[in-house]
XYZ file of C-alpha atoms in Angstrom:
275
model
C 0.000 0.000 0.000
C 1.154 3.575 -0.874
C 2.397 5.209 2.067
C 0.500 8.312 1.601
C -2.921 6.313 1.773
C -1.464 3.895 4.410
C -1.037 6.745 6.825
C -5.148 7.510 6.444
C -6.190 3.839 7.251
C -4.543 4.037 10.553
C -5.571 7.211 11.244
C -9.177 5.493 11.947
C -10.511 7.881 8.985
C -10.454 7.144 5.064
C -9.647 9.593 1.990
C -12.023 10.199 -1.003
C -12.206 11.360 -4.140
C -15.620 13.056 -5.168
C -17.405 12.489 -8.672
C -18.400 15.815 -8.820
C -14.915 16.519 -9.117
C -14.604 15.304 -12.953
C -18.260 16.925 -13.846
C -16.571 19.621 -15.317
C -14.715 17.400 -17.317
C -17.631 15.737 -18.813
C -16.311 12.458 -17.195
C -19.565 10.105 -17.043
C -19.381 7.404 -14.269
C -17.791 4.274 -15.932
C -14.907 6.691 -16.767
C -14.618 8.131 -12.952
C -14.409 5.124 -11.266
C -11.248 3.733 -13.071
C -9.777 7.489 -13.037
C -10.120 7.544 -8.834
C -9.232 3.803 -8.855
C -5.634 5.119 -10.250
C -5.220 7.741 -7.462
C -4.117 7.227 -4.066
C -7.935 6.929 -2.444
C -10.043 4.771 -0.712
C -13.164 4.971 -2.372
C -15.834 7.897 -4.258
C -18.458 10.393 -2.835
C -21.389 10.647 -4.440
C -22.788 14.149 -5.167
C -26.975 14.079 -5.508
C -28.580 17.101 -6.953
C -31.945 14.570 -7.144
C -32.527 11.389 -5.649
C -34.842 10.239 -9.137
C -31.144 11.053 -11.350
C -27.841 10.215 -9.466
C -29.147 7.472 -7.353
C -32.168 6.015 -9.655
C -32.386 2.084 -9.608
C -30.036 2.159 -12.818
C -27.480 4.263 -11.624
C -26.863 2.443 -8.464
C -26.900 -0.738 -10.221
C -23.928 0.362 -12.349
C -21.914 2.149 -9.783
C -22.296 -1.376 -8.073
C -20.881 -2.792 -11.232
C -17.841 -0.384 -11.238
C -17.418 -0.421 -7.463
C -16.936 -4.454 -7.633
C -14.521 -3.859 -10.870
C -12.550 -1.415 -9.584
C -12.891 -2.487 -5.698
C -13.160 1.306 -4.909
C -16.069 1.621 -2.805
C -18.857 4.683 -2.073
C -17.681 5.730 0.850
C -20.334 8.972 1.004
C -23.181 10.453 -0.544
C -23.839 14.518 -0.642
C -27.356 15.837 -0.909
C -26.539 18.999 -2.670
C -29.135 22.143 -2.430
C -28.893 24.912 -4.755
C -30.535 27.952 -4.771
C -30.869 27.572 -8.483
C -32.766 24.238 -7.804
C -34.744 25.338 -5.093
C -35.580 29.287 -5.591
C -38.029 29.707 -2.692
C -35.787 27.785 -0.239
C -35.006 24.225 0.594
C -35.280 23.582 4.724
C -37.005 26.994 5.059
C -39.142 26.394 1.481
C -39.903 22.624 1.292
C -39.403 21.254 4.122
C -41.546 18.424 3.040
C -39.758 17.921 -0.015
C -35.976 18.046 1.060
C -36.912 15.563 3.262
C -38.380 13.306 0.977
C -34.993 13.576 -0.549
C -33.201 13.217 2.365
C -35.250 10.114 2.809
C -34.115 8.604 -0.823
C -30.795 9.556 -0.266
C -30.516 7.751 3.459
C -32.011 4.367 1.863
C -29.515 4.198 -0.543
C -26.735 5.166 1.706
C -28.129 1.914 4.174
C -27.893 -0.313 0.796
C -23.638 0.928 0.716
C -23.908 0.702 4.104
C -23.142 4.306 5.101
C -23.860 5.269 7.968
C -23.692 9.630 7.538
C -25.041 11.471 5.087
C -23.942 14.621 3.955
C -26.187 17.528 2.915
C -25.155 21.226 1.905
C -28.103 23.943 2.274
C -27.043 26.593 -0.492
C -30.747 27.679 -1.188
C -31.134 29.145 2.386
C -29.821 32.060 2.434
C -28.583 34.384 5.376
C -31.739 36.333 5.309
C -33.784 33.427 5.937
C -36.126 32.216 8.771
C -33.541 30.470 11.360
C -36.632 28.857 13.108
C -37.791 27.348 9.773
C -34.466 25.905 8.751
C -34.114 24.482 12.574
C -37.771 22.806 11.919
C -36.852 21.805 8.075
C -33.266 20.513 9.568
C -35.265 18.399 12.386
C -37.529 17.020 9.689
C -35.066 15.847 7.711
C -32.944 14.276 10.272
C -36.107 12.498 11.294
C -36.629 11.239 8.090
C -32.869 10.357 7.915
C -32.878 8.683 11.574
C -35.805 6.187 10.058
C -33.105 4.273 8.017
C -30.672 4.409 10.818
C -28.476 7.426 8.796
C -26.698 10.482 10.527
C -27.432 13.719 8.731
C -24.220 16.158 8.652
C -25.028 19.934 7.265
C -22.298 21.433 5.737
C -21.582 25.475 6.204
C -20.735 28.022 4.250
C -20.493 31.651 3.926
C -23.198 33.398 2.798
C -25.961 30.271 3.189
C -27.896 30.058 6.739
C -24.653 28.656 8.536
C -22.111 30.726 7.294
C -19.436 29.214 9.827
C -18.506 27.132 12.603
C -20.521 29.037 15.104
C -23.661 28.692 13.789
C -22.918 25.033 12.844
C -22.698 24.624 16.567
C -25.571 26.728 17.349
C -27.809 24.061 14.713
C -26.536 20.798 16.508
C -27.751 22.071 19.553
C -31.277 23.465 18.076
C -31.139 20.112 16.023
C -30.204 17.319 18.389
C -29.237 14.389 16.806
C -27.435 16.104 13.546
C -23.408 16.696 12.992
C -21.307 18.809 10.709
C -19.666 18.530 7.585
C -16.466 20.856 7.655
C -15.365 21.998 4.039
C -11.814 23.177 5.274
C -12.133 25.864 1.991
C -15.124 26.901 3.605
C -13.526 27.232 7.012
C -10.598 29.063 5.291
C -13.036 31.475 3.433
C -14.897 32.427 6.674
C -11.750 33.379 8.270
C -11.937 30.397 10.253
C -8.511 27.598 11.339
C -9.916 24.526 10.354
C -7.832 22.907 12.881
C -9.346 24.686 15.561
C -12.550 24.048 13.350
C -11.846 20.998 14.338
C -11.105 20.737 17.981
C -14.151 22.907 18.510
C -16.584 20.436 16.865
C -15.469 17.276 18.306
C -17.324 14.282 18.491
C -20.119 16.170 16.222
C -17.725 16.427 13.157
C -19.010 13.839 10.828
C -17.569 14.272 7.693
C -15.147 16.661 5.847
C -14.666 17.787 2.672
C -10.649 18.617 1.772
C -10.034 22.186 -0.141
C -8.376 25.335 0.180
C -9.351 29.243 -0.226
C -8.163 32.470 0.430
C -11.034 34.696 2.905
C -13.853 35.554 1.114
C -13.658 33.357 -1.690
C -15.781 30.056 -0.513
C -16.629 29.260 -3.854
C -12.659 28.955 -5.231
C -12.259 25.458 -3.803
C -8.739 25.193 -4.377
C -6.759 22.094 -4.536
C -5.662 21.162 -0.496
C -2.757 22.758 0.182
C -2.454 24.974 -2.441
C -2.475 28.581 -0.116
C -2.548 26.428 3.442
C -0.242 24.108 5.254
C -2.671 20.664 5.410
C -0.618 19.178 8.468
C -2.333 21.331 11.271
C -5.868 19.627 9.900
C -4.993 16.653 9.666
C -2.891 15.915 13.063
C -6.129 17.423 14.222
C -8.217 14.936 12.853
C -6.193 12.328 14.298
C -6.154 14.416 17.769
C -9.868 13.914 17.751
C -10.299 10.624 17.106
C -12.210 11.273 13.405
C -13.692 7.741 12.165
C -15.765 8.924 9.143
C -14.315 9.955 5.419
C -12.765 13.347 4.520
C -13.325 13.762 0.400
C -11.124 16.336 -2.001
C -13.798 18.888 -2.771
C -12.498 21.034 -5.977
C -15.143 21.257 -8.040
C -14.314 25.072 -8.134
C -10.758 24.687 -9.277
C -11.892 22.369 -12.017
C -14.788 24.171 -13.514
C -13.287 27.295 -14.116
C -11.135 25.622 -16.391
C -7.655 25.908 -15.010
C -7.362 22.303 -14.508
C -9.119 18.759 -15.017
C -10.646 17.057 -12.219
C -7.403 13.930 -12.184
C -4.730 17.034 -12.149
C -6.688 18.671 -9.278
C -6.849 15.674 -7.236
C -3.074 14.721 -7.725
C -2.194 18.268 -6.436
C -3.728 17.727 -3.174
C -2.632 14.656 -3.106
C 0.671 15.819 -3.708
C 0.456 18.334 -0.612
C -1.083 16.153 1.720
C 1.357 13.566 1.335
C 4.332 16.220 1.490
C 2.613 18.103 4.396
C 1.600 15.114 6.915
């Protein structure tokens, strides 16, 4: 085993490569798998814009298919939630719907046998009611919790939890739910993800990998790139984090300065230089 990926195993947690990281690229499934397969990861993340497209019966099938002939597991599923998807709001609009979603999402997470999934809340915005996102978030864990899956909300500036703060503030109005730390998130907000974190403990539940200068949480920059990765990642280790950090670059890569494989292999590159 490659010692940069060796290091990750017996840290407790595993490393991922995302699919939505090749999207850009026009990469289709059958020619992600065998791409990630090649790098020095664990297994895929699944990004979900709709439960009826990236996980219908057909799709799952043949990510089965690929995941037994390339033995490179899904290791997580992300319920994304766009503005552009859900105008009026998503926890704060349709609460009903998102967690119907949530719902699809969690039984096909208990088929891979994951036990946390992810969900980002871009459509509720700053301005929104924090009372109706708490009762949309609590809805949707409930409908999560029904399948025996964790729901982890991730943050991030300029959405309804802009940063770690407020993260904290919805695990406590939302018992029961964790956090997904994007570190380019954490960087963007101004934020040490390190002390990101510390802070979050035993409610961290997933992280996505990136980097950012402040102010620019939509850059996702290839791990490293701007930021020393060490601090994070001794302080995953300090914590005890079990569950799956993924490279999150979809920025990078769709602004055309680089393909989804070269991305990847640059943060691979720092992390394994930086441990």
């Amino acid at each position: 085993m490659d010692p940069a990926r060796e290091v990750h195993v017996a840290s407790g947690w595993q490393l991922a490569d995302s699919d939505w990281n090749h999207w850009p690229d026009g990469l289709r499934d059958d020619e992600i798998w065998p791409l990630a397969a090649g790098l020095e990861v664990s297994g895929v993340e699944v990004g979900v814009y709709a439960a009826t497209d990236e996980l219908s019966a057909d799709r799952v099938a043949r990510r089965q298919s690929l995941v037994a002939a390339h033995r490179l597991p899904v290791l997580a599923v992300l319920l994304s939630l766009p503005a552009q998807r859900w105008p009026g709001g998503a926890f704060t609009g349709r609460p009903d719907a998102v967690a119907a979603e949530v719902r699809s999402c969690a039984s096909v997470c208990r088929r891979w046998g994951l036990r946390t999934l992810g969900v980002w809340p871009g459509a509720d915005p700053s301005t929104a009611s924090w009372d109706s996102f708490v009762t949309g978030v609590r809805q949707a864990r409930d409908a999560a919790d029904e399948l025996g899956v964790r729901l982890a909300v991730e943050y991030k500036p300029g959405t309804m939890v802009p940063d770690a703060a407020a993260a904290l503030e919805l695990v406590r109005a939302a018992p029961g739910t964790g956090v997904l730390l994007d570190t380019g998130h954490a960087y963007a907000a101004g934020e040490d993800p390190a002390d990101v974190v510390r802070r979050l403990g035993d409610r961290l539940w997933h992280v996505h990998l990136g980097d950012a200068a402040p102010g620019r949480e939509d850059d996702d920059l290839p791990l490293g790139r701007l930021h020393d990765a060490r601090p994070v990642l001794a302080a995953l280790d300090a914590v005890g984090f079990t569950g799956v950090a993924a490279f999150d670059l979809y920025g990078a890569v769709s602004d055309g300065g680089q393909t989804g494989r070269q991305a990847v292999a640059e943060s691979l590159a720092h992390l394994g230089n930086r441990r």
